[in-house]
Each structure stands twice: as structure tokens, then as C-alpha cells.
XYZ file of C-alpha atoms in Angstrom:
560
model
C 15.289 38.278 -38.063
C 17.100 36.173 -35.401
C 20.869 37.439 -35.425
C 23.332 34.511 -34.839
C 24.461 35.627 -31.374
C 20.951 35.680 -30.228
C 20.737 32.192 -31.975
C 23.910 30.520 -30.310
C 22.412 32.063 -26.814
C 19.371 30.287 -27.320
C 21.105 27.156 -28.079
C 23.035 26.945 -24.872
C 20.169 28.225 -22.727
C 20.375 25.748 -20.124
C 17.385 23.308 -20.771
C 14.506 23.195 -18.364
C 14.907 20.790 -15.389
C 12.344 18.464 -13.725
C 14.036 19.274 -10.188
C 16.389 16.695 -9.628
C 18.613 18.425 -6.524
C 21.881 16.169 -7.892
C 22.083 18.363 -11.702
C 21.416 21.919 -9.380
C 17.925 22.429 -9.477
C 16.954 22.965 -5.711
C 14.780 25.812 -6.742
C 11.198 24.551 -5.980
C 9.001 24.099 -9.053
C 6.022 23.660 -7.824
C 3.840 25.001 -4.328
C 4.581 21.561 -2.707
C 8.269 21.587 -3.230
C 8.556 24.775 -1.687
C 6.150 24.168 1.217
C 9.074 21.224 1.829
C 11.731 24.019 0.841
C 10.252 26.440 3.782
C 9.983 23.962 6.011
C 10.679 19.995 6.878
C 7.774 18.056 7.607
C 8.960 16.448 10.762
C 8.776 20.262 12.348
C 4.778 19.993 12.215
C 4.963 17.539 15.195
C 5.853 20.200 17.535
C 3.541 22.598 16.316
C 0.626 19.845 16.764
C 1.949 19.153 20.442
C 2.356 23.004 21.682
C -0.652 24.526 19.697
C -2.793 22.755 17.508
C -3.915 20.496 20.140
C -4.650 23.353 22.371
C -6.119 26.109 19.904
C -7.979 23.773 17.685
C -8.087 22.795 14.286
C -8.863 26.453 13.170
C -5.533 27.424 14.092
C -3.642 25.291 11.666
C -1.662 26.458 9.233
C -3.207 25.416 5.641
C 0.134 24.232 4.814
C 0.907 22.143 7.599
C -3.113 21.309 7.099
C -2.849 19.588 3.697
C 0.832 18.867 3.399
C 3.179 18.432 6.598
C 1.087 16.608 8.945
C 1.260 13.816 6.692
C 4.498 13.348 7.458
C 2.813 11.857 11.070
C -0.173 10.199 9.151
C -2.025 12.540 9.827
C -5.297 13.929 6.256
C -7.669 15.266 7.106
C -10.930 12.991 6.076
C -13.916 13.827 3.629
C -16.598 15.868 4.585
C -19.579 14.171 4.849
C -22.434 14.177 2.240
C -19.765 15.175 -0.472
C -20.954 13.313 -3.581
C -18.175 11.352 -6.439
C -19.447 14.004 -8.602
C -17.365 16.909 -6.986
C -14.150 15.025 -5.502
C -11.771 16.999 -8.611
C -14.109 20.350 -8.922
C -14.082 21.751 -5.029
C -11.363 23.303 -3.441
C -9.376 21.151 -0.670
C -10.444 23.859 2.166
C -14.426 22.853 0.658
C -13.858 18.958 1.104
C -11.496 19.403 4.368
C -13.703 17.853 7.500
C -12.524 18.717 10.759
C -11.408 15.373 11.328
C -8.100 13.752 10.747
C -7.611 10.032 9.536
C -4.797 8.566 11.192
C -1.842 6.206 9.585
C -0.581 3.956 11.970
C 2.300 2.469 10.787
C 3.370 -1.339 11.436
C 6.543 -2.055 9.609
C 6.754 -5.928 8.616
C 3.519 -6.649 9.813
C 4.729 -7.311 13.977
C 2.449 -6.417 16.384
C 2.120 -7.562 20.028
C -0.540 -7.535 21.976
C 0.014 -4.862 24.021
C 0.436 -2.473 20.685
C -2.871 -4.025 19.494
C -4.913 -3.418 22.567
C -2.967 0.012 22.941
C -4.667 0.870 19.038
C -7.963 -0.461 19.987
C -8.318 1.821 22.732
C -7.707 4.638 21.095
C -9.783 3.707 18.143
C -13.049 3.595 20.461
C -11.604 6.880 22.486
C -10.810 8.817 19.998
C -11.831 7.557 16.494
C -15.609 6.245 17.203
C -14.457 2.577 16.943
C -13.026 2.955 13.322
C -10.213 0.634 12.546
C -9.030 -0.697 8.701
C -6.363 -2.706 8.255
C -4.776 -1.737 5.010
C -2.659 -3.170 2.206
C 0.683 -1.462 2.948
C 0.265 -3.402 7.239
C -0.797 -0.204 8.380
C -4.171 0.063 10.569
C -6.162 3.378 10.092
C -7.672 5.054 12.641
C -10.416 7.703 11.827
C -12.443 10.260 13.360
C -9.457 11.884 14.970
C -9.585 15.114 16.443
C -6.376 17.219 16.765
C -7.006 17.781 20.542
C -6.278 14.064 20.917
C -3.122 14.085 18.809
C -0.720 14.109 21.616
C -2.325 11.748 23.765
C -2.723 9.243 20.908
C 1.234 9.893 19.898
C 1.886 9.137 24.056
C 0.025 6.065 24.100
C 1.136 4.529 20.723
C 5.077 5.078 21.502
C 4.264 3.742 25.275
C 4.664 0.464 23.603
C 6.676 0.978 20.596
C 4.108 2.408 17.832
C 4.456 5.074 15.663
C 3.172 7.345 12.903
C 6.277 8.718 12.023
C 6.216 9.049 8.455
C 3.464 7.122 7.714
C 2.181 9.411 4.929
C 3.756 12.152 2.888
C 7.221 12.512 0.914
C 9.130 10.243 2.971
C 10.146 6.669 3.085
C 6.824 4.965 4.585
C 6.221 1.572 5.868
C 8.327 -1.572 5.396
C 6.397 -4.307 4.134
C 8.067 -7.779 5.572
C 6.028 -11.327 5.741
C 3.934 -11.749 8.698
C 5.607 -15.350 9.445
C 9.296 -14.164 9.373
C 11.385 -16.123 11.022
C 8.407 -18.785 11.431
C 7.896 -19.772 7.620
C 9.209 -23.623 7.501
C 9.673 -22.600 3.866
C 11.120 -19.183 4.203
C 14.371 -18.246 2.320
C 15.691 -16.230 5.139
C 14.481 -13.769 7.891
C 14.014 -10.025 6.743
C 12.949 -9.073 10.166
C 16.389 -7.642 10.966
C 16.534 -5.581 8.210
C 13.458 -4.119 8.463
C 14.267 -2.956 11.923
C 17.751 -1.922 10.926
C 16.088 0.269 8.483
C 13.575 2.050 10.299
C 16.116 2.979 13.136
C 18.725 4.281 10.455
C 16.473 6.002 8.101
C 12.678 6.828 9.224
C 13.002 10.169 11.141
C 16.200 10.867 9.535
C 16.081 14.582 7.989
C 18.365 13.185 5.792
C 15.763 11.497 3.948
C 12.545 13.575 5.001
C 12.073 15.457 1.981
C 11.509 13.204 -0.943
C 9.885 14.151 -4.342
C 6.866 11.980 -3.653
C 6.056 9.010 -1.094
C 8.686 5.921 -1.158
C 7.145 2.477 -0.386
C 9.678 -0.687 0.281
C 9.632 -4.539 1.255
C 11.961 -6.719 2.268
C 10.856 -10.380 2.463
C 12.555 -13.781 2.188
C 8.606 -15.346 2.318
C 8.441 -17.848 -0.532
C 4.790 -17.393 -1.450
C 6.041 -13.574 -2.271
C 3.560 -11.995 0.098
C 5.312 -8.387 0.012
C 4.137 -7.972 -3.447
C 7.975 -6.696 -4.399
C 6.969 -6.127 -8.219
C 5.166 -3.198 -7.127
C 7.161 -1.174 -4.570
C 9.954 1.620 -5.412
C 12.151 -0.541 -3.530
C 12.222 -4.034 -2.721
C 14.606 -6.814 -1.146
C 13.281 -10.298 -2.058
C 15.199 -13.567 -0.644
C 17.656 -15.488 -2.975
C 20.492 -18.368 -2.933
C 23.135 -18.047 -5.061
C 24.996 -20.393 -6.887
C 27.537 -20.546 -3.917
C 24.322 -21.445 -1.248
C 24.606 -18.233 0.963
C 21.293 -16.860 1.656
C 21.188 -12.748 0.577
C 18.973 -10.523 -1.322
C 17.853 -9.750 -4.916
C 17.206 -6.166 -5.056
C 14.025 -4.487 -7.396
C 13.527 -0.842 -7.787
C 10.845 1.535 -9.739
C 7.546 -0.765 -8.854
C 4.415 1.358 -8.866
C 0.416 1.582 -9.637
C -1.643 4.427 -9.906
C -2.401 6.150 -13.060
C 0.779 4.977 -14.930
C 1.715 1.801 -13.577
C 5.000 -0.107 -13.986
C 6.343 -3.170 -12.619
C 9.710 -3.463 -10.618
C 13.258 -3.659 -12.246
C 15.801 -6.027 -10.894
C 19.051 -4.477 -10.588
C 20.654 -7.916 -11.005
C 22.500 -7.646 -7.960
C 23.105 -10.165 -4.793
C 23.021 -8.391 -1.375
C 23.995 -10.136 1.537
C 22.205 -9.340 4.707
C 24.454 -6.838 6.341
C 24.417 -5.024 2.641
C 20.713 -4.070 2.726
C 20.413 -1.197 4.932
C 23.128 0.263 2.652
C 21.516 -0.711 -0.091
C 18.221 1.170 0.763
C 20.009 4.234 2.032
C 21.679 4.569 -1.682
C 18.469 3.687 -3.845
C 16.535 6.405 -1.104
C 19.404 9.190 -1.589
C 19.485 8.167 -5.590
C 15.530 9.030 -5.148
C 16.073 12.178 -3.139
C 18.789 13.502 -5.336
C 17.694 12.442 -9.082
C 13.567 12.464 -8.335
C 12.037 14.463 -10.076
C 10.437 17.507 -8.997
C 8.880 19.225 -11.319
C 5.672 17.867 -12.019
C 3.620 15.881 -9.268
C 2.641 13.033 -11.525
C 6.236 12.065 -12.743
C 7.552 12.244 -9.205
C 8.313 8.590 -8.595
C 11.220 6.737 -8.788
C 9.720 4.537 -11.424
C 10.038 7.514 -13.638
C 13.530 7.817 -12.962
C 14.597 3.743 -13.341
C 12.642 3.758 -16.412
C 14.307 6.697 -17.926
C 17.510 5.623 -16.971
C 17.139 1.802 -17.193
C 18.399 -0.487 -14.504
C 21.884 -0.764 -15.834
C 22.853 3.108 -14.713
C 20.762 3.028 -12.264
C 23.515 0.388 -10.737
C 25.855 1.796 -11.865
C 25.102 4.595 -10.009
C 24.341 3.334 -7.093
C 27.304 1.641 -6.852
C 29.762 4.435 -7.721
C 28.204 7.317 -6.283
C 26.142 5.889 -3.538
C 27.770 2.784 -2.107
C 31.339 3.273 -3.346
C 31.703 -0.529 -4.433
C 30.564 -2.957 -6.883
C 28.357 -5.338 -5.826
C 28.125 -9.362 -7.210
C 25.658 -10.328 -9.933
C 22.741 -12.785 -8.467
C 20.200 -14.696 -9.141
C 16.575 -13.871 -9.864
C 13.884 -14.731 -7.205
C 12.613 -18.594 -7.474
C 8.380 -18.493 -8.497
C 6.223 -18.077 -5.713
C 5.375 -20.682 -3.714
C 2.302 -22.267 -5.044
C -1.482 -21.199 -3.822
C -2.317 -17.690 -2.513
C 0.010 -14.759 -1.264
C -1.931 -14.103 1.834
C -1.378 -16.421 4.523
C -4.947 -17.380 5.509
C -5.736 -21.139 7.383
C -3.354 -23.119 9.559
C -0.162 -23.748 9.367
C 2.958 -25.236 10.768
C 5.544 -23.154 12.309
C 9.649 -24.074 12.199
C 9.426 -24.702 15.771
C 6.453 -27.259 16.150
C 3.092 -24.651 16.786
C 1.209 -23.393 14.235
C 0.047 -19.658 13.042
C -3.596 -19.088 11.932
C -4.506 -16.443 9.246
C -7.974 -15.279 8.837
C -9.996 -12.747 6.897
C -11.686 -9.522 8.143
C -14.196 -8.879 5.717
C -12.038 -6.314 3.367
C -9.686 -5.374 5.918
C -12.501 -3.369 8.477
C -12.662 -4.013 11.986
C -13.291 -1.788 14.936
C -11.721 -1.137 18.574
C -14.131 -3.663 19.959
C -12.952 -6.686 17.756
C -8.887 -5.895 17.917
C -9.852 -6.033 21.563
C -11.673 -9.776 20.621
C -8.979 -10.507 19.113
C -6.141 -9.849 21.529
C -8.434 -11.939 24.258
C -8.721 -14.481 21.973
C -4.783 -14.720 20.993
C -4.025 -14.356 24.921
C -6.401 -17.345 25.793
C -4.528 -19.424 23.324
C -1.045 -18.330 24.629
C 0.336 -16.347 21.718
C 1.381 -12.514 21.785
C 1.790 -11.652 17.925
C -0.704 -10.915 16.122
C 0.858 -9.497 12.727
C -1.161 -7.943 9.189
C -0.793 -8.892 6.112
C -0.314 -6.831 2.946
C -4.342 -8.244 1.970
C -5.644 -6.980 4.724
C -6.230 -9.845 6.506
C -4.219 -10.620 10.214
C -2.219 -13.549 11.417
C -1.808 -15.010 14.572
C 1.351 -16.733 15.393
C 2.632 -19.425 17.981
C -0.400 -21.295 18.983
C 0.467 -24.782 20.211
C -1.428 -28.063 18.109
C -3.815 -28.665 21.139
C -5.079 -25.150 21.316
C -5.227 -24.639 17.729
C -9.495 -26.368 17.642
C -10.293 -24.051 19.784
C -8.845 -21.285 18.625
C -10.207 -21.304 15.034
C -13.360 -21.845 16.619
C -12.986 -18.258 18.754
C -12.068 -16.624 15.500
C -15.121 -18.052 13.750
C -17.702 -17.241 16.501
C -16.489 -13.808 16.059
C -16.546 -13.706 11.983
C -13.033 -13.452 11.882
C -12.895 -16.205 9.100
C -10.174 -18.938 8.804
C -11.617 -21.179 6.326
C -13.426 -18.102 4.027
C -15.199 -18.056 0.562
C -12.166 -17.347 -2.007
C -14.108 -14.099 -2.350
C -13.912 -13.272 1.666
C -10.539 -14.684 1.384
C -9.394 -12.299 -2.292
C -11.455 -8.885 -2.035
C -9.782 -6.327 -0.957
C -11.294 -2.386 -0.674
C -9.818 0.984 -0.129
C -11.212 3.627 2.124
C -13.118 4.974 -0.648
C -15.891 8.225 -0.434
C -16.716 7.564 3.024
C -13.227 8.730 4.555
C -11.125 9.606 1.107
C -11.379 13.055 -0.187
C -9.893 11.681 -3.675
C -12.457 9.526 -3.959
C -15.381 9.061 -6.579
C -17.381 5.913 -5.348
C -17.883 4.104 -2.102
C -15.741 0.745 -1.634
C -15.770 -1.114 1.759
C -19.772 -1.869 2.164
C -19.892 -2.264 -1.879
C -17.111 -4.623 -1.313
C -18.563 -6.813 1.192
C -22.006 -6.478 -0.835
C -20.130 -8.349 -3.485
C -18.666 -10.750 -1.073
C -22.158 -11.628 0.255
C -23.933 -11.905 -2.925
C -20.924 -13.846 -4.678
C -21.330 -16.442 -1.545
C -24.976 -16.934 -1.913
C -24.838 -17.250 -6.012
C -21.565 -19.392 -6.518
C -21.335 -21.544 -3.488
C -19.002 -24.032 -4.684
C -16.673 -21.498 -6.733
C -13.072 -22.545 -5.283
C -10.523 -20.880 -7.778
C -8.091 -18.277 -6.631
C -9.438 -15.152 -7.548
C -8.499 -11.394 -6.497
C -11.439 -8.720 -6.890
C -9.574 -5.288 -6.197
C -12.063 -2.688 -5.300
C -10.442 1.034 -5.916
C -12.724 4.718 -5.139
C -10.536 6.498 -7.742
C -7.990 5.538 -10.091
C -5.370 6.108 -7.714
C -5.203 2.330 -7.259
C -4.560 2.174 -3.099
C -5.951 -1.572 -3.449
C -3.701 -2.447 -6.753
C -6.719 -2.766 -9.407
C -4.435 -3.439 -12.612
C -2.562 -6.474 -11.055
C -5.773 -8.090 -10.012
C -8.345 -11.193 -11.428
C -11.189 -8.641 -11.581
C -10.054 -5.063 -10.431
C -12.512 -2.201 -10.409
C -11.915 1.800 -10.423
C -14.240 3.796 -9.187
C -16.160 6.479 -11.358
C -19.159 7.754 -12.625
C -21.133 5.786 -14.778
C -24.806 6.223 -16.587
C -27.079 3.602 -15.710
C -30.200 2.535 -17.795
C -32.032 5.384 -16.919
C -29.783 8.114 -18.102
C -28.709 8.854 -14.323
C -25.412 9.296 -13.752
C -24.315 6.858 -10.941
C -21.432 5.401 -8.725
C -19.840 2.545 -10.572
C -16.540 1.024 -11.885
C -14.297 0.769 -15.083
C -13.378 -3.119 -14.835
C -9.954 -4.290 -15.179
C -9.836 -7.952 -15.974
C -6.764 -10.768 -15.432
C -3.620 -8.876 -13.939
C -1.428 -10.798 -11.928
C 1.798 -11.394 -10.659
C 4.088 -13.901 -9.430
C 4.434 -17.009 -12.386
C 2.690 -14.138 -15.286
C 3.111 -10.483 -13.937
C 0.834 -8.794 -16.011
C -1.749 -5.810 -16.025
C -5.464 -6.298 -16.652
C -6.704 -5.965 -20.182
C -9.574 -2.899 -20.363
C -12.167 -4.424 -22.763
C -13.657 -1.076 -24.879
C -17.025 0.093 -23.185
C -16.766 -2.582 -19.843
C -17.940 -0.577 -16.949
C -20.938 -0.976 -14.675
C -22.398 0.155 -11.928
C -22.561 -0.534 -7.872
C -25.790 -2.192 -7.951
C -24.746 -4.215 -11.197
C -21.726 -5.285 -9.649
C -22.722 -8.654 -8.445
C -25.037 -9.778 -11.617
C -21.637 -8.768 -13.839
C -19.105 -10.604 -11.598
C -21.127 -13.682 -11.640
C -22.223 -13.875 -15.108
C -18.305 -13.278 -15.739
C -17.410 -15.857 -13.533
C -19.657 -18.538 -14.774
C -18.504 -18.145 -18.398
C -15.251 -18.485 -16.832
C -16.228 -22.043 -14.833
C -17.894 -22.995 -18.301
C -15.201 -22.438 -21.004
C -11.652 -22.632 -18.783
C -8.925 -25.518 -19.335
C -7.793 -27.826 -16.751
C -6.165 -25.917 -14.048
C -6.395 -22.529 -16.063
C -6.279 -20.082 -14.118
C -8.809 -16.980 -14.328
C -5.696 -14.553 -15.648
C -4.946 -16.877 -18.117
C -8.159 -17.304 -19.494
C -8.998 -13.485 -19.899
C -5.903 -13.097 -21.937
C -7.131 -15.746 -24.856
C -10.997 -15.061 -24.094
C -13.811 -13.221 -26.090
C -14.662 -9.985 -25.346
C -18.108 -11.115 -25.480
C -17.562 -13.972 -22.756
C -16.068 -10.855 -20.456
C -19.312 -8.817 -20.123
């Protein structure tokens, strides 16, 4: 029989904490939190530099291995010949290659041509050539070896690169619009803040030891190009009712397994407020994150829990130390497509040209193409996009003929297919040790086939192709987004193939794709499923409907 003492003890018995550092739980809960406990990530760079490089990769620590060197993009990749089949059953040590992928990161997009030639060169010393531009800006190098580490790191900061935090706990890349500052349409310029926030916080030790990786944007683009309804933090370009140009801020955006869109703290920020800003949400991150369990270790977690109203409220009392003015909501996107592909006018009378790798993968040899063929035309920015896709800027009207012509030549595609144009891929089984399926050459498969069947298909429409559910290349907030996983074919073999998320958007409708029960199929039935899909679509749509629209009021039978 419980005696009432023991009964009133158990009643105040503190309850059990996810970790948040600001309520006093800084014990670590879990083996990553105290890996970070032992020791900061941003130590590992030394440790690369003075032995790694010189000892080998057998000499590295398993916990710098598979946890702090991401805090300088550094995973290792997949070991070849690992099939989908055993990504979650081997141990990491049994999928580890002896080969890093490397993160470079490219906050807002800006590169010159001296950083891009600097990249290619290392991607055909030291990473056989590879080179992806990613979603998130970044390019990815792969192949690496840790002996080259420190000559890569010398090279890239020669000319103002860096991998500083382009992976692990920490606040990653800034996602800006490639045409800031250029946009004759633009709301304002983020570029400043972007840079303002990299030199205050990205390095800092201050802000090195997050409960799980931090992604921002700060944009005043009006098409909406950073995608700000899905980052933990996000600074999107407003005018309030007074005219002044500022900043509506969003916080808690995230995909992956449980994904959430963005909450708008309501708030105006003018531009000298947003580095502030960022440091606050960042330290509310740091301090009220929790800890506990890896999966519920975003700051989405946190907003949603809390709501956006305390989450002000606490960033304002305890982080900023004064109230900030209500403002207004974002206008809707500018109309067309978010990715800046074709030619167009700049604010000061030449023109920037955005074309389409085919799903973001390129090699040493065509950045190299591409800086020549930039150079010849007079420009020196060459910027990403968050769609993988690249952006040349400041090419005067005469040169501008001959320019798309280069990029053509090369199959560097101005004027693509919508599907060239809208798929995007992640690095999938080839590189990814997460991974179930292979993405890039399914993806551009599906982008050849897709040409060759619908010819004359011209509707906007994203096809989002993802190796695990992870969703690196957003798969719920596209047209047609596919996750990666085993599937049975008609033979009884199980096979690569995809679960298929239909009609998520954002923008106008921000919305998640609707799972119809049983809709899966696999690799090789990819193409005869997105075309039969896309036909019924053609057939039964309304006048300017678009595709999400019409998956939200079609048949399940007219999406199989």
C-alpha cells in the first residue's frame, strides 16, 4: 500500500524534461547531446588540419567521424554496392565509405567567378568531377578524401568560401534570392542582412551547439523564391501601412517526416532589426529546443507547442528586450514560377539569364564552361537558386543572343521543358547513406521520357524526387512528389520505387500533397504513371486550373 508521504513525493517528482537548457536540463539525454556536451563541433577542424589529414581516415575518432565534422560539411558518403534494402538495418561503421561528401556553403546564392572556378577545380582534383547544386544554394562536392581537407579549406577561403557550418547542429546556410538588389520588382535587398548574419553568428560558439540543424532565408524577392514557409526561420519583404520597406518574420517551417508550415510572428522588422531578430529566435532555439529525443528536435516542435503568440512574447522580453510593431503579412507571390529561369531585365538596364542543369548535377568541367561562358559575356556572378538551377547576372542586351546560345550548346537550358525546368532530385543511394532508392539518373529518366511523350505539356508543374522520406528535395509541398522506398513489382520482387505525393504547394494555396491509399510505383513505372496522371489532368482540368487544384477535387481513380 502506497503511504501518503511516498504519494505526495511522487507527486512533486520533478517531471521528465525534453532537454531544453533554459528550464535546467543541460544533462545530455541522448549519445549526440553529449558528444556536443564533451566537445564543440568547431574543435574537429583542428584535429582534421594537424592529424586526420596526415594519419588518414583510420585515425578518426568515430565521434568526430559521424557527428562533428559535420559541423565543416563534412559525411562521410555511402559505400558502394549497398542496396535500399539495408540503409536502416547496418551499422553506420558498415555503410561508412572512406570518402567524405563535402557541403559547400553559398549563403544567398552569390558567387563570383573566381569562387566558382576555385570549386571546380577542386571538384576534378579532389572529388572525381562531382558537383550538385542543391536546394538549400549549396554545391556538393564528393569523393573527398581527408588528406585533401586542408588544401580544399585553403583554396575555398582564398576567395571567400566556406564550409563552416554547413551541416550539423548549427545555424546553416542563408537562403537569399539570386537577383537581390537586381529584381526590378524586388521589395527590398536582403543581401545585407544575410552578410550581417553570417559574420555575427556562423562560427560563433555561442550558437554552435543547437538541438538539431537550423535553416533560414531572408528575401525581399517577390516571386518568394526562398521558399520562407518552410525554414525554422525566415525574413520575407513587406511595406507597411506607413510605406517603409522592413521584414515580416516566420518561424517553425519544416519537412521531413512530420512536416509543418511556417508561423508568422506578426511582427514588422526594419532592416537594421533583423540580425537581432535572428540572434533571439537562434538563442530561443538553443535554449528551449528540445533535446531529448532526435525526432522532436526542431524548432517547429517548439513554435507549435507554444504557439506564435509566446513565442513573441518571448522573444521580445527575454531575447530582444523590446516590443516590436505589428505588420503586415507578405503580398502573394509574384505570378509564374519561383525559380528564376529565362531572361530578364535587371534595375539597371542588362539582363540576368537563369537556366536549368538537369536536376541540379554538373561537374568541375561544366562550372568551368560556365565561368568562360559568363566571362565572355562580361558578367562575374553567377548565383544558385534554391531549385537547383544557376543564374547569371549583368549581361548587357547585345550580348544576351549569344549568350543563351553558349548556355544551350552546352545543355545548360534557358528555355527548358517545364519538367527540365520543375524536377528537382536529392543525392539519393548513390552518395546518401539514408537513402533507400536512387534519384538523380531516375530523375532525369523521367525528364527525358516526359519530353518525348508530352511535348506540348506547358503547365507549371514541380516533380520532387526524394531517396528516403527525409524529404531533402521537399516532396509534400510539390505537384507530384515521390519518396523513395521499397516497393513489390508485378512479379513479387521487391524493388526501388516511390510512395507518390500528389498537389502540395505553396505560395497563393500552401498545402501538403494528399497520399491516395495504395499509390506507389516503381522506378521503371515512373514515367508510364506520371504521364497517364498527367493526361487525365490535361483532359478533365478547368480553365487555368492549376495541377494542385485539381488533385484536391479529383477522383482517386483519375490519380493512378
Amino acid at each position: 500500500m502506497t503511504t501518503p508521504a511516498r504519494s505526495a513525493n511522487r507527486h512533486h517528482k520533478r517531471p521528465r524534461g525534453e532537454g531544453q537548457w533554459a528550464l535546467g536540463y543541460r544533462e545530455p539525454l541522448n549519445k549526440n547531446e553529449e558528444n556536443k556536451k564533451n566537445d564543440d563541433g568547431l574543435n574537429v577542424r583542428q584535429r582534421i588540419i594537424d592529424v586526420y589529414s596526415k594519419r588518414g581516415f583510420d585515425s578518426i575518432d568515430p565521434a568526430d567521424l559521424r557527428g562533428r565534422m559535420r559541423w565543416f560539411g563534412l559525411y562521410t558518403q555511402r559505400k558502394p554496392g549497398i542496396d535500399g534494402g539495408k540503409t536502416a538495418i547496418l551499422e553506420p561503421e558498415e555503410l561508412d565509405d572512406r570518402y567524405f561528401m563535402l557541403r559547400v556553403r553559398i549563403d544567398g546564392g552569390r558567387l563570383n567567378l573566381a569562387q566558382l572556378r576555385v570549386i571546380a577545380d577542386i571538384s576534378n582534383l579532389y572529388g572525381r568531377g562531382t558537383a550538385d547544386v542543391t536546394d538549400r544554394q549549396n554545391i556538393q562536392l564528393h569523393w573527398i578524401e581527408i588528406e585533401a581537407v586542408p588544401d580544399i579549406w585553403e583554396r575555398l577561403e582564398s576567395v571567400g568560401l566556406s564550409t563552416t557550418e554547413a551541416c550539423g547542429d548549427t545555424p546553416r546556410v542563408i537562403l537569399g534570392c539570386p537577383l537581390a538588389g537586381i529584381d526590378t520588382d524586388e521589395v527590398l535587398d536582403g543581401s545585407a542582412q544575410i552578410q550581417e548574419i553570417y559574420d555575427t553568428y556562423i562560427g560563433d560558439p555561442a550558437f554552435s551547439n543547437l538541438p538539431r540543424k537550423f535553416k533560414s532565408a531572408v528575401s525581399g524577392c517577390p516571386a518568394h523564391c526562398t521558399v520562407h514557409e518552410i525554414n525554422d526561420v525566415a525574413f520575407v519583404g513587406v511595406v507597411n501601412e506607413n510605406g517603409e520597406r522592413g521584414f515580416d518574420l516566420w518561424v517553425g517551417g519544416g519537412l521531413s517526416t512530420n512536416p509543418m508550415l511556417g508561423k508568422r510572428l506578426g511582427v514588422f522588422l526594419t532592416p537594421d532589426q533583423v540580425a537581432p531578430a535572428y540572434g533571439g529566435v537562434i538563442g530561443i532555439f538553443r535554449d528551449y529546443g528540445y533535446r531529448r529525443l532526435r525526432h522532436r528536435a526542431r524548432i517547429k516542435f517548439l513554435i507549435n507547442d507554444w504557439g506564435p503568440e509566446k513565442f513573441r512574447d518571448v522573444l521580445e522580453k527575454e531575447y530582444l528586450g523590446y516590443a516590436l510593431p505589428d505588420g503586415p503579412a507578405p503580398e502573394q507571390p509574384r505570378g509564374g514560377r519561383r525559380d528564376h529561369v529565362g531572361v530578364f531585365p535587371q534595375k539597371d538596364g542588362n539582363f540576368y539569364v537563369g537556366f536549368a542543369p538537369k536536376v541540379g548535377r554538373l561537374d568541375g568541367d561544366k562550372l568551368h564552361l560556365i565561368a568562360d561562358i559568363a566571362e565572355r559575356h562580361g558578367s562575374d556572378r553567377v548565383h544558385t537558386t534554391v531549385e537547383q538551377k544557376m543564374v547569371i547576372l549583368d549581361v548587357a542586351p547585345d550580348r544576351v543572343d549569344s549568350l543563351v546560345a553558349e548556355l544551350e550548346a552546352g545543355d545548360l537550358r534557358v528555355k527548358p521543358s517545364t519538367f527540365r525546368r520543375q524536377t528537382m532530385a536529392c543525392t539519393g543511394i548513390e552518395f546518401c547513406k539514408l537513402a533507400i532508392v536512387e534519384t538523380k539518373a531516375t530523375a532525369a529518366n523521367l525528364i527525358d521520357e516526359l519530353e518525348q511523350r508530352l511535348p506540348d505539356f506547358k503547365s507549371p508543374l514541380t516533380i520532387n524526387v526524394n531517396g528516403c522520406p527525409n524529404s531533402c528535395a521537399r516532396i509534400q509541398v510539390a505537384d507530384i512528389g515521390l519518396k523513395g522506398q521499397l516497393v513489390v513489382n508485378d512479379e513479387g520482387e521487391q524493388v526501388e520505387g516511390f510512395q507518390i505525393h500528389l498537389g502540395g504547394s505553396l505560395g497563393v494555396n500552401p498545402g501538403f500533397g494528399r497520399k491516395v491509399r495504395g499509390l506507389k510505383a516503381t522506378s521503371e513505372e515512373l514515367p508510364d504513371y506520371v504521364e497517364r496522371v498527367l493526361r487525365n489532368f490535361e483532359k478533365l482540368k478547368n480553365e487555368d486550373e492549376t495541377f494542385s487544384d485539381w488533385v484536391q477535387r479529383a477522383d482517386d481513380a483519375d490519380l493512378k
